[in-house]
């Protein structure tokens, strides 16, 4: 009887673990990765929505570069953040901020951010940084399509790498006034 | 004989008489005629905006003002027709190539039928402002707010024109914050009063260049029709944020700047709220905490707008921080205007004689700003100001996706004090670094002045700021902020900076402390209960704010055995500062130089 109870409890526990957690989040190891959301407009709602889906999401304190949805229109993607998690977070972020237009894998240009950044998606990066990096605008539909089509994380990273390649003879931010 | 001599002399006289005009004819006749400038149309009453042309009858430069002030050769140079949409007095004169000055002429253009045509405007782009307000745009274009560079007449170091732009000609300022802007114009330019492109220095800006001024940064109605802007993701230039009613914004933009307009940039200098200035924060625009700033606080405060003290003349603003290289206007900011504190700088302006004795040598700010980096009691922010920036330690800024140097911030700081005559010393990019033995740090900026200076030099309070920066080949390295931001790699950023300076990247460098002083003018609390009391500075041993003898040069010029016996036998100091000083100065009328190494001739005391 006692053994049966133990076995029953074990089965129930395993069932809870395997069924109670959203399958996508489960695959993304939600405890290991985080979403940071710039404090603009409805960022609190986005954080709550992602938390409901099992992800660790936070809205850090504002700094002077956190302005509004239009100026904070970049998504900085940590290189270790799993594809399954991105497939949940980025569509939600786009729904929350229709101005998101820069999507960049941190480290794609050889930067070496702190390790925690590799495990973080930052929604609401500054357009100033996107322009300094000479990133290219990625249409939201294209981004969502790429998310769905990517066979694995490396494929998505490669897509973003290609899309963000500096355009020849493009705008020079340091150019003088006319 | 006499006849022959007379004939010879007559011949000589004739030859001389004939040759002088020939000699004179070979030399240019000096031009002593002043040029004549004609305005067209002449002044008068007009029912709508009028465009005025200034024509001069010979090669000459024409200077003008539109604010009623008398123009000088420092005024705006006429380069294109001027359009007046509101009643304006135009004053002008020309100077020809020989240096002849025309007498100043004046025309008044009265625009009838309403002073504001803004109410019916439709937004067509930034150029619409300068199309009507051409003369204002031209004045603004030449100003420090737009050029980030200007006259360095108040600098004792460096070239005649200096500023923040990243030049390698010695004119580019260093500071202990971002060091300088080389390689980082983009984010820095976010606070530039333009649409994002680097300004071009030219005396004759084109219409397109004038259209690069973003007048709305300063003139938008931040309360009733807030204006915000966003970078165009393709061009990188600013444009109005989506969703704004720009017609309303421009219709309301017929006002002088408010604190919110100014603080949008000035409070965030150095990379964040209150970071750089120590006495200015975003709170300065919103607080009702009079203890934070009785001048600017709303409610029981003065609610004074910035230009209440910083007078604008032709878009040039008075007042210069002691650490800033360019001055925009030669006008000075003063507390004792007729509207504010008209008597406070007079010999009888304060209640007590003892305080009045200080006026000639102690700036108002010294006693009335007891601390800086204050925390307003009705804001969420701390308003802490940066006291050190360590470039050797990188921290991640998630918003900007970059590394930044580690700051140290603090509140409620006691100022440093120094004598200041209004001029400044500054270390610019590529200058040889100078070690200050007094602080043990390499100087970035210093107020110029000494206790021994003539009247006019006064004791002022300053923010003290240090940084950990690299030194190579005897110069502070203009670190590559771009490299540092991208990598957090201090060593590589220093090496890239050295290459920018023309040094091999393999040049040995060390990391040193740099420091600067920045004059404090804001965060004045109500005088009652907050102004420094005598005990803050006197006597030296127990002074809580400023030790005059220890730090400021007020020590005796020699030992008591030498000083005292000039008049009497050596006597023991009673320890009663007031009585002691009163006996020697007030009663006996002795000048300071009897006992100290400085004099105060303006007091009319008895000299040794």
XYZ file of C-alpha atoms in Angstrom:
786
model
C 0.000 0.000 0.000
C 2.770 2.369 1.031
C 4.769 1.525 -2.033
C 1.741 1.990 -4.207
C 1.142 5.440 -2.697
C 4.742 6.402 -3.315
C 4.530 5.151 -6.873
C 1.248 6.977 -7.368
C 2.711 10.214 -6.035
C 5.697 9.810 -8.295
C 3.474 9.282 -11.322
C 1.366 12.310 -10.421
C 4.486 14.413 -9.916
C 5.911 13.379 -13.280
C 2.613 14.047 -14.962
C 2.516 17.537 -13.460
C 6.026 18.257 -14.605
C 5.414 17.009 -18.122
C 1.905 18.402 -18.634
C 1.753 21.452 -16.374
C 4.362 23.521 -18.145
C 3.694 25.010 -21.586
C 5.442 22.732 -24.060
C 7.312 25.532 -25.868
C 8.507 27.090 -22.653
C 9.545 23.738 -21.389
C 11.672 23.190 -24.423
C 13.229 26.617 -23.915
C 14.338 25.962 -20.355
C 12.555 29.068 -19.090
C 14.508 29.236 -15.901
C 17.761 29.803 -17.742
C 16.750 32.649 -19.987
C 15.188 36.004 -19.372
C 13.319 38.723 -21.202
C 14.068 42.362 -20.411
C 11.562 44.929 -21.603
C 12.274 48.646 -21.854
C 9.862 50.664 -19.736
C 7.794 52.228 -22.496
C 4.052 52.241 -23.007
C 2.543 48.811 -22.263
C 5.769 47.038 -21.339
C 4.229 45.859 -18.064
C 1.493 44.034 -19.949
C 4.043 42.338 -22.170
C 6.020 41.243 -19.143
C 2.877 39.848 -17.510
C 1.910 38.012 -20.668
C 5.314 36.393 -20.973
C 5.323 35.466 -17.310
C 2.007 33.713 -17.830
C 3.689 31.682 -20.497
C 6.374 30.672 -18.055
C 9.186 32.990 -18.942
C 11.181 35.175 -16.609
C 10.406 38.709 -17.725
C 11.299 42.029 -16.138
C 11.033 45.748 -16.800
C 14.315 47.311 -15.628
C 14.523 50.843 -14.286
C 14.471 53.529 -16.947
C 17.569 55.271 -18.158
C 17.801 58.335 -20.380
C 17.788 56.196 -23.515
C 14.429 54.664 -22.708
C 12.122 57.105 -24.457
C 9.120 55.614 -26.244
C 8.087 52.754 -28.508
C 9.336 54.522 -31.605
C 12.814 55.251 -30.289
C 13.104 51.940 -28.446
C 12.441 49.822 -31.486
C 15.215 47.236 -31.364
C 15.309 43.684 -30.079
C 18.675 42.486 -28.815
C 18.737 38.694 -28.995
C 21.134 36.798 -26.762
C 23.022 34.225 -28.772
C 22.069 31.337 -26.471
C 18.365 32.087 -26.299
C 16.597 29.050 -27.780
C 14.588 29.249 -30.967
C 11.460 27.954 -29.259
C 11.605 30.805 -26.784
C 12.161 33.371 -29.526
C 9.137 31.961 -31.355
C 7.036 32.965 -28.372
C 8.719 36.162 -27.210
C 9.264 38.014 -30.471
C 5.683 37.716 -31.791
C 4.401 38.879 -28.414
C 6.864 41.763 -28.446
C 5.767 42.795 -31.944
C 2.168 42.740 -30.833
C 3.114 44.946 -27.914
C 5.286 47.383 -29.877
C 4.366 47.753 -33.540
C 7.428 49.925 -34.127
C 9.980 47.158 -33.548
C 12.151 47.115 -36.628
C 15.692 46.124 -35.643
C 16.473 42.535 -34.650
C 20.058 41.747 -33.805
C 21.944 38.824 -32.322
C 24.270 40.319 -29.742
C 27.808 39.378 -30.638
C 27.119 39.063 -34.357
C 29.728 41.774 -35.026
C 32.264 40.233 -32.684
C 31.136 42.010 -29.535
C 31.724 40.159 -26.304
C 28.897 41.045 -23.955
C 28.634 39.768 -20.391
C 27.514 36.125 -20.246
C 24.090 37.053 -18.908
C 23.386 39.013 -22.100
C 23.822 35.828 -24.126
C 20.855 34.380 -22.255
C 18.611 37.441 -22.519
C 16.199 38.889 -25.037
C 16.047 42.654 -24.627
C 12.907 44.192 -26.096
C 13.101 47.953 -26.604
C 16.724 48.592 -27.425
C 17.513 52.132 -28.517
C 17.424 53.155 -32.159
C 20.587 55.134 -31.427
C 22.464 51.879 -30.914
C 20.901 50.320 -34.010
C 22.068 53.248 -36.105
C 25.552 53.226 -34.604
C 25.781 49.552 -35.515
C 24.387 50.371 -38.972
C 21.735 47.691 -38.629
C 19.096 47.342 -41.302
C 15.361 47.537 -40.844
C 13.743 44.105 -40.912
C 10.087 44.019 -41.783
C 8.057 42.471 -38.989
C 6.330 40.025 -41.358
C 9.699 38.901 -42.664
C 10.952 38.465 -39.139
C 7.956 36.408 -38.076
C 8.242 34.325 -41.204
C 11.925 33.710 -40.584
C 11.148 32.648 -37.029
C 8.718 30.042 -38.286
C 10.845 28.825 -41.142
C 14.160 28.564 -39.324
C 15.179 24.955 -39.006
C 17.237 25.672 -35.943
C 18.744 28.527 -33.971
C 21.815 28.697 -36.184
C 19.611 29.181 -39.227
C 17.810 32.092 -37.574
C 21.122 33.644 -36.552
C 22.365 33.287 -40.111
C 19.217 34.959 -41.433
C 19.690 37.896 -39.077
C 23.379 38.086 -39.886
C 22.606 38.367 -43.594
C 19.803 40.879 -43.075
C 21.986 43.110 -40.928
C 24.977 43.216 -43.238
C 25.880 46.889 -43.724
C 24.581 48.189 -47.023
C 27.248 49.569 -49.375
C 27.430 53.354 -49.610
C 24.659 53.618 -47.109
C 23.901 56.521 -44.902
C 26.780 57.970 -43.015
C 25.603 59.163 -39.631
C 28.623 61.433 -39.290
C 27.984 63.193 -42.564
C 27.688 66.908 -42.389
C 24.529 68.893 -42.837
C 23.744 69.729 -46.483
C 76.694 135.286 -58.080
C 73.526 135.871 -56.163
C 71.540 135.737 -59.390
C 73.074 132.355 -60.238
C 72.327 131.003 -56.784
C 68.758 132.308 -57.004
C 68.351 130.683 -60.411
C 69.609 127.320 -59.112
C 67.301 127.473 -56.088
C 64.390 128.420 -58.347
C 65.103 125.439 -60.592
C 65.311 123.130 -57.575
C 62.043 124.465 -56.286
C 60.361 123.914 -59.613
C 61.701 120.376 -59.888
C 60.461 119.604 -56.369
C 57.129 121.195 -57.079
C 56.722 119.102 -60.186
C 57.946 115.854 -58.651
C 55.803 115.785 -55.512
C 52.482 115.317 -57.319
C 54.125 112.625 -59.451
C 55.318 110.826 -56.326
C 51.927 111.161 -54.715
C 50.202 109.949 -57.826
C 52.220 106.720 -57.584
C 50.789 105.892 -54.182
C 47.194 104.694 -53.597
C 44.875 107.284 -52.186
C 43.758 106.158 -48.719
C 40.050 105.186 -48.586
C 38.530 107.149 -45.781
C 34.957 106.978 -46.975
C 32.535 104.840 -45.037
C 30.348 102.481 -47.045
C 26.647 103.150 -47.460
C 24.130 100.404 -46.778
C 20.576 100.626 -48.006
C 17.660 98.586 -46.758
C 14.942 97.692 -49.181
C 12.169 98.205 -48.453
C 12.721 100.811 -45.795
C 10.961 100.405 -42.487
C 7.240 100.969 -42.248
C 3.971 99.180 -41.617
C 3.218 95.998 -43.503
C 0.142 93.811 -43.495
C 2.098 90.571 -43.743
C 5.635 89.268 -43.453
C 8.194 91.410 -45.222
C 11.476 90.377 -46.792
C 14.241 92.932 -46.458
C 17.400 93.187 -48.522
C 20.503 95.053 -47.408
C 22.674 96.406 -50.232
C 26.025 98.137 -49.818
C 27.688 100.427 -52.362
C 31.159 98.896 -52.224
C 32.940 95.746 -51.105
C 32.062 95.512 -47.430
C 30.734 93.277 -44.703
C 27.350 94.159 -43.276
C 26.478 93.397 -39.664
C 23.010 93.554 -38.194
C 20.788 92.849 -35.226
C 17.058 92.301 -35.043
C 16.535 92.587 -31.310
C 16.999 96.290 -30.853
C 20.603 96.074 -29.692
C 23.332 98.056 -31.402
C 25.256 95.876 -33.839
C 29.017 95.485 -33.732
C 31.521 93.540 -35.780
C 30.665 90.631 -33.523
C 27.062 90.676 -34.683
C 25.515 88.496 -37.334
C 26.918 88.992 -40.812
C 24.293 89.731 -43.440
C 24.287 87.085 -46.131
C 20.758 86.715 -47.437
C 17.453 88.594 -47.407
C 15.753 88.728 -44.034
C 12.100 87.925 -43.536
C 10.210 89.489 -40.656
C 6.835 88.043 -39.746
C 6.528 90.036 -36.544
C 7.332 93.635 -35.778
C 11.103 93.965 -35.809
C 13.696 96.688 -35.478
C 16.580 96.070 -37.845
C 19.871 97.790 -37.025
C 22.783 97.511 -39.399
C 26.054 98.950 -40.605
C 28.846 97.967 -42.934
C 32.616 97.894 -42.714
C 34.568 98.189 -45.944
C 37.820 96.480 -46.796
C 39.778 99.574 -45.712
C 38.205 99.306 -42.284
C 35.848 102.292 -42.594
C 32.805 101.909 -40.405
C 29.396 103.150 -41.381
C 27.213 104.777 -38.760
C 24.600 102.349 -37.478
C 21.249 102.693 -39.225
C 17.888 101.518 -37.974
C 14.627 100.536 -39.620
C 11.488 99.328 -37.882
C 9.164 96.984 -39.724
C 5.750 96.948 -38.122
C 3.648 93.953 -39.081
C -0.019 94.770 -38.615
C -2.947 92.392 -38.595
C -1.914 90.240 -35.664
C 1.409 89.238 -34.242
C 0.938 85.521 -34.619
C 0.491 83.815 -37.911
C 1.206 80.488 -36.268
C -2.438 79.757 -35.552
C -3.133 78.765 -39.128
C 0.096 76.972 -39.947
C 0.257 73.553 -41.541
C 3.358 71.492 -40.878
C 5.456 71.058 -43.984
C 8.791 70.142 -42.438
C 11.635 71.713 -40.521
C 12.389 74.166 -43.307
C 9.128 75.999 -42.723
C 10.578 77.647 -39.614
C 13.630 79.156 -41.267
C 11.637 80.192 -44.320
C 9.786 82.792 -42.274
C 12.279 83.300 -39.451
C 15.351 83.543 -41.643
C 17.275 86.038 -39.573
C 16.605 84.087 -36.388
C 17.713 80.887 -38.059
C 20.875 82.547 -39.293
C 21.635 83.808 -35.811
C 20.918 80.402 -34.301
C 23.073 78.679 -36.892
C 26.136 80.600 -35.736
C 25.434 80.028 -32.055
C 27.035 77.520 -29.713
C 23.751 75.674 -29.341
C 23.982 74.729 -33.000
C 27.689 74.702 -33.784
C 28.843 73.235 -30.432
C 31.784 75.518 -30.946
C 32.375 79.228 -30.557
C 34.479 82.052 -29.235
C 36.995 80.939 -26.651
C 37.614 84.495 -25.498
C 37.248 83.409 -21.881
C 39.738 80.574 -22.219
C 43.358 81.177 -21.252
C 44.399 78.103 -23.214
C 43.874 76.852 -26.747
C 42.839 78.491 -30.004
C 40.403 81.382 -30.341
C 37.561 79.064 -31.299
C 36.899 75.957 -29.253
C 34.135 73.528 -28.586
C 32.999 69.971 -28.347
C 33.338 68.877 -31.960
C 35.917 66.184 -32.632
C 38.698 68.188 -34.215
C 42.420 67.456 -34.121
C 43.496 71.103 -34.238
C 43.552 71.590 -30.479
C 40.062 73.089 -30.363
C 38.254 69.981 -29.172
C 37.496 69.990 -25.474
C 38.207 67.072 -23.190
C 36.176 66.397 -20.112
C 36.101 63.829 -17.364
C 32.868 62.293 -18.638
C 32.893 60.993 -22.233
C 36.379 62.529 -22.649
C 35.469 63.810 -26.114
C 33.012 62.857 -28.806
C 35.367 61.442 -31.418
C 33.681 58.532 -33.123
C 30.449 59.054 -31.269
C 28.669 61.949 -32.950
C 25.451 59.983 -33.438
C 24.250 59.529 -29.860
C 25.927 62.776 -28.766
C 24.140 64.580 -31.574
C 20.800 63.498 -30.163
C 21.001 66.604 -28.010
C 22.178 68.832 -30.824
C 19.615 71.484 -31.755
C 19.516 70.153 -35.286
C 18.012 67.316 -37.188
C 20.978 65.033 -36.681
C 23.616 65.944 -39.236
C 26.898 67.425 -38.131
C 26.831 71.213 -38.379
C 28.945 72.905 -41.019
C 30.784 76.026 -39.954
C 29.990 78.693 -42.537
C 29.207 82.376 -42.319
C 26.684 82.032 -45.102
C 24.528 78.973 -44.491
C 22.297 77.895 -47.324
C 18.564 77.521 -46.982
C 19.054 73.760 -46.728
C 21.572 74.206 -43.938
C 19.222 76.517 -42.059
C 16.526 73.895 -42.450
C 18.751 71.498 -40.485
C 18.005 73.481 -37.329
C 15.291 71.868 -35.228
C 13.628 74.956 -33.784
C 10.992 72.804 -32.070
C 13.517 71.398 -29.610
C 13.476 74.758 -27.886
C 10.249 76.399 -29.002
C 7.647 73.631 -28.875
C 4.923 73.981 -26.272
C 5.921 71.105 -24.018
C 2.647 71.261 -22.113
C -0.106 71.843 -24.669
C 1.419 70.389 -27.798
C 4.394 68.237 -26.789
C 6.871 67.566 -29.536
C 9.015 64.465 -29.712
C 11.223 63.213 -32.459
C 12.657 59.957 -33.571
C 15.487 58.960 -35.850
C 14.574 57.920 -39.330
C 15.758 54.318 -39.437
C 17.227 54.790 -42.894
C 18.680 58.284 -42.966
C 19.491 58.514 -39.284
C 18.115 62.053 -39.258
C 15.445 63.138 -36.830
C 11.830 63.539 -37.825
C 8.664 64.113 -35.818
C 7.502 61.027 -33.969
C 4.613 59.187 -35.589
C 1.170 60.013 -34.267
C 1.892 63.628 -33.381
C -0.443 66.357 -34.531
C 2.378 68.349 -36.045
C 0.024 71.069 -37.241
C -0.863 71.708 -33.617
C 2.785 71.456 -32.549
C 3.886 74.119 -34.993
C 0.834 76.279 -34.355
C 1.733 76.338 -30.652
C 5.436 76.769 -31.261
C 5.411 80.534 -31.051
C 6.795 80.702 -27.566
C 10.081 81.131 -25.782
C 11.677 78.017 -24.310
C 10.451 76.644 -21.032
C 12.571 74.785 -18.496
C 11.334 71.493 -19.927
C 12.706 72.418 -23.337
C 16.135 73.333 -21.987
C 16.393 70.488 -19.500
C 15.579 67.927 -22.160
C 19.245 68.232 -23.054
C 20.977 70.131 -20.278
C 19.758 67.898 -17.447
C 20.955 64.799 -19.280
C 24.445 65.990 -20.111
C 27.080 63.375 -19.434
C 24.761 60.479 -20.213
C 21.885 60.684 -17.769
C 19.747 62.742 -15.468
C 21.881 64.973 -13.209
C 25.026 63.105 -14.227
C 27.159 65.999 -15.335
C 26.057 69.287 -13.920
C 25.520 68.449 -10.289
C 23.145 71.363 -9.903
C 20.743 70.656 -12.770
C 18.405 67.692 -13.177
C 15.094 66.937 -14.825
C 13.640 67.707 -11.409
C 14.615 71.331 -11.987
C 11.737 71.475 -14.448
C 9.074 69.780 -12.389
C 9.748 70.067 -8.692
C 7.921 72.159 -6.147
C 10.623 71.493 -3.574
C 11.976 74.932 -2.775
C 14.794 73.437 -0.739
C 15.931 71.801 -3.954
C 15.879 75.029 -5.966
C 13.923 78.034 -4.813
C 14.438 79.847 -8.106
C 12.993 77.177 -10.368
C 10.613 75.353 -8.049
C 6.931 75.724 -8.746
C 4.391 76.300 -6.003
C 6.116 78.442 -3.422
C 9.219 78.772 -5.562
C 10.018 81.364 -8.164
C 9.098 79.154 -11.132
C 11.713 81.101 -13.094
C 12.388 79.954 -16.630
C 15.982 79.489 -17.710
C 16.042 82.654 -19.789
C 14.931 84.581 -16.714
C 18.616 84.578 -15.808
C 20.263 83.426 -19.037
C 19.426 86.365 -21.258
C 19.129 85.593 -24.958
C 20.261 88.166 -27.495
C 19.881 87.179 -31.093
C 19.666 83.507 -30.114
C 22.916 83.810 -28.169
C 22.650 82.921 -24.501
C 24.480 84.516 -21.616
C 26.267 82.435 -19.035
C 29.029 79.888 -19.408
C 29.914 76.975 -17.195
C 33.494 77.317 -15.993
C 34.385 74.030 -17.688
C 32.864 74.939 -21.056
C 35.186 76.242 -23.739
C 32.977 78.424 -25.942
C 30.903 81.390 -24.820
C 27.754 82.137 -26.747
C 27.345 85.710 -25.558
C 29.548 88.281 -23.891
C 26.697 89.190 -21.584
C 27.125 87.869 -18.062
C 24.500 86.348 -15.815
C 24.067 88.303 -12.627
C 21.909 87.886 -9.542
C 21.596 91.617 -8.976
C 19.276 92.602 -11.795
C 16.636 95.228 -11.183
C 13.997 92.502 -11.253
C 15.689 90.105 -8.853
C 18.225 91.155 -6.239
C 19.122 94.741 -7.165
C 20.889 95.689 -3.964
C 22.497 92.456 -2.910
C 25.855 93.179 -4.457
C 26.057 96.672 -3.016
C 27.996 97.514 0.129
C 24.786 97.787 2.131
C 22.671 95.160 0.442
C 22.725 92.604 3.228
C 21.479 93.028 6.766
C 24.766 92.801 8.594
C 27.963 94.732 8.031
C 29.963 91.556 8.365
C 28.160 89.984 5.416
C 28.418 93.166 3.373
C 32.177 93.041 3.883
C 32.228 89.801 1.919
C 30.406 91.011 -1.171
C 33.371 92.231 -3.163
C 35.199 88.934 -3.021
C 32.663 86.210 -2.333
C 30.183 85.232 -5.048
C 26.536 84.935 -4.056
C 26.621 81.218 -4.879
C 29.338 80.537 -2.315
C 27.116 81.278 0.648
C 23.773 80.424 -0.957
C 24.566 76.986 -2.374
C 25.397 74.972 0.683
C 25.451 71.623 -1.135
C 24.883 70.162 -4.560
C 23.647 66.941 -6.086
C 20.487 67.353 -4.028
C 17.545 64.967 -4.127
C 14.231 66.700 -4.812
C 11.594 65.508 -2.378
C 8.830 65.058 -4.947
C 10.493 63.029 -7.688
C 11.151 59.322 -8.040
C 14.686 59.905 -9.277
C 17.543 60.455 -6.845
C 19.180 63.280 -8.846
C 22.543 61.895 -7.747
C 25.413 63.359 -9.708
C 28.472 61.591 -11.017
C 31.632 62.118 -9.010
C 33.928 59.633 -10.760
C 33.955 57.764 -14.066
C 36.198 54.735 -14.253
C 37.047 53.738 -17.818
C 38.929 50.690 -16.564
C 35.719 49.039 -15.448
C 32.994 48.364 -18.001
C 29.345 47.805 -17.226
C 26.652 46.778 -19.675
C 23.938 49.154 -20.827
C 21.166 46.882 -22.084
C 19.237 49.641 -23.851
C 22.202 50.764 -25.894
C 23.560 47.238 -26.202
C 26.988 48.432 -25.256
C 29.513 48.739 -22.483
C 29.898 51.944 -20.561
C 32.461 53.092 -18.019
C 31.605 52.575 -14.370
C 30.258 55.715 -12.692
C 30.206 56.658 -9.035
C 27.308 58.894 -8.054
C 26.424 60.770 -4.900
C 23.949 63.197 -3.368
C 24.296 66.153 -1.034
C 27.906 66.997 -1.726
C 29.820 69.891 -0.230
C 31.265 72.093 -2.971
C 34.936 72.699 -3.582
C 35.878 76.357 -3.609
C 38.194 78.392 -5.794
C 38.810 81.962 -6.822
C 37.519 82.639 -10.300
C 37.991 85.679 -12.505
C 35.621 84.412 -15.203
C 38.246 82.845 -17.441
C 39.122 79.183 -17.579
C 41.981 76.822 -18.229
C 41.209 73.713 -20.233
C 42.998 70.639 -21.493
C 41.887 69.945 -25.025
C 42.471 66.902 -27.191
C 46.159 66.532 -28.070
C 47.305 69.058 -25.441
C 50.142 68.153 -23.101
C 48.703 66.934 -19.812
C 49.354 69.005 -16.712
C 49.547 67.458 -13.258
C 48.017 69.469 -10.438
C 50.188 68.888 -7.409
C 47.381 70.106 -5.153
C 44.962 67.369 -6.184
C 47.408 64.774 -7.459
C 45.372 64.523 -10.656
C 45.837 65.675 -14.227
C 43.822 68.802 -14.867
C 40.960 68.734 -17.345
C 39.410 72.074 -16.479
C 40.080 74.797 -13.948
C 38.636 78.190 -13.136
C 41.366 80.818 -13.384
C 41.826 83.127 -10.434
C 43.785 83.663 -7.256
C 43.354 85.236 -3.876
C 45.854 87.883 -4.955
C 43.840 88.947 -8.013
C 42.410 92.467 -8.282
C 38.760 93.174 -7.478
C 36.416 91.232 -9.708
C 37.814 87.841 -8.888
C 35.593 86.109 -6.389
C 35.388 82.884 -4.474
C 32.942 80.452 -6.124
C 31.636 76.958 -5.335
C 32.377 74.114 -7.745
C 31.472 70.523 -8.388
C 34.570 68.327 -8.230
C 34.715 65.460 -10.694
C 37.388 62.836 -11.290
C 37.918 60.131 -13.885
C 40.307 57.266 -14.492
C 41.756 57.914 -17.923
C 44.789 56.866 -19.917
C 47.918 58.953 -20.313
C 50.366 58.362 -23.150
C 53.268 60.379 -24.415
C 52.415 63.062 -21.882
C 48.857 63.514 -23.126
C 45.461 62.408 -21.898
C 44.348 59.789 -24.398
C 41.231 60.577 -26.385
C 39.994 57.072 -25.782
C 37.961 55.539 -28.601
C 34.554 55.511 -27.023
C 33.276 53.557 -30.033
C 35.703 50.730 -29.283
C 34.980 50.826 -25.588
C 31.245 50.809 -26.063
C 31.408 47.844 -28.425
C 33.884 45.705 -26.529
C 34.297 46.984 -23.009
C 37.966 46.486 -23.716
C 39.732 49.426 -22.111
C 43.135 48.462 -23.454
C 41.936 48.297 -27.052
C 39.963 51.527 -26.688
C 43.072 53.292 -25.427
C 45.137 51.889 -28.296
C 42.581 53.031 -30.864
C 42.531 56.415 -29.177
C 46.289 56.696 -29.435
C 46.130 55.959 -33.154
C 43.578 58.789 -33.500
C 46.137 61.012 -31.776
C 48.835 59.993 -34.247
C 50.651 57.717 -31.827
C 51.553 54.079 -32.539
C 49.143 51.714 -30.853
C 52.132 50.122 -29.158
C 52.902 53.326 -27.245
C 53.200 52.675 -23.534
C 50.421 54.219 -21.489
C 49.430 54.456 -17.876
C 46.090 55.083 -16.230
C 45.889 58.232 -14.182
C 43.300 60.251 -12.333
C 42.013 63.341 -14.089
C 39.844 65.980 -12.503
C 37.848 69.066 -13.243
C 35.942 71.791 -11.468
C 32.511 72.924 -12.667
C 30.972 76.091 -11.305
C 27.710 75.719 -9.382
C 24.937 78.227 -9.999
C 21.699 76.328 -9.450
C 20.027 74.477 -6.566
C 19.852 77.602 -4.423
C 17.552 77.014 -1.419
C 15.705 79.816 0.421
C 18.241 81.900 2.313
C 16.550 81.590 5.676
C 17.911 78.583 7.472
C 20.047 77.483 4.570
C 22.583 80.167 3.773
C 26.016 79.408 5.134
C 26.558 80.812 8.575
C 29.828 82.382 9.708
C 30.860 79.126 11.375
C 30.908 77.398 8.006
C 34.192 79.179 7.289
C 35.315 80.844 10.525
C 37.405 80.139 12.438
C 39.602 77.841 10.419
C 39.969 75.166 13.073
C 36.263 74.454 13.396
C 35.043 75.496 9.928
C 32.507 72.994 8.638
C 32.352 73.950 4.965
C 35.519 75.708 3.943
C 38.844 76.030 5.734
C 40.136 79.358 4.534
C 43.551 79.212 6.131
C 44.230 75.580 5.379
C 42.991 75.542 1.795
C 42.338 78.990 0.413
C 45.484 81.051 1.062
C 44.285 83.051 4.047
C 47.208 82.059 6.258
C 49.501 84.702 7.729
C 52.204 85.740 5.295
C 54.901 84.993 7.852
C 55.242 83.803 11.402
C 53.429 85.768 14.086
C 56.816 86.828 15.423
C 57.337 88.615 12.129
C 53.833 89.842 11.346
C 52.768 91.121 14.749
C 55.891 93.091 15.518
C 55.242 95.335 12.547
C 52.959 97.277 14.905
C 53.318 95.966 18.418
C 54.991 93.377 20.552
C 54.136 89.751 20.027
C 50.807 88.951 21.637
C 49.015 85.642 22.035
C 46.026 85.098 19.750
C 42.893 85.127 21.867
C 41.113 82.616 19.714
C 38.222 85.030 19.248
C 38.289 85.431 15.499
C 35.619 88.128 15.309
C 37.196 90.302 17.951
C 40.687 89.768 16.634
C 39.859 90.558 13.018
C 37.592 93.442 13.989
C 40.330 95.064 16.035
C 42.874 94.943 13.250
C 40.680 95.686 10.244
C 37.554 97.521 11.365
C 39.070 99.529 14.194
C 42.570 100.161 12.940
C 41.683 100.076 9.258
C 44.600 97.915 8.281
C 44.662 96.411 4.819
C 44.888 92.646 4.598
C 48.425 92.847 3.268
C 49.757 93.777 6.700
C 49.237 90.213 7.796
C 48.401 88.213 4.645
C 49.929 87.753 1.237
C 47.065 89.531 -0.507
C 45.543 92.985 -0.501
C 42.031 94.376 -0.835
C 42.614 97.848 -2.244
C 38.937 98.317 -3.060
C 38.231 98.645 0.668
C 40.383 101.754 0.969
C 42.227 100.513 4.018
C 45.643 101.586 5.255
C 48.444 99.920 3.318
C 51.735 98.843 4.943
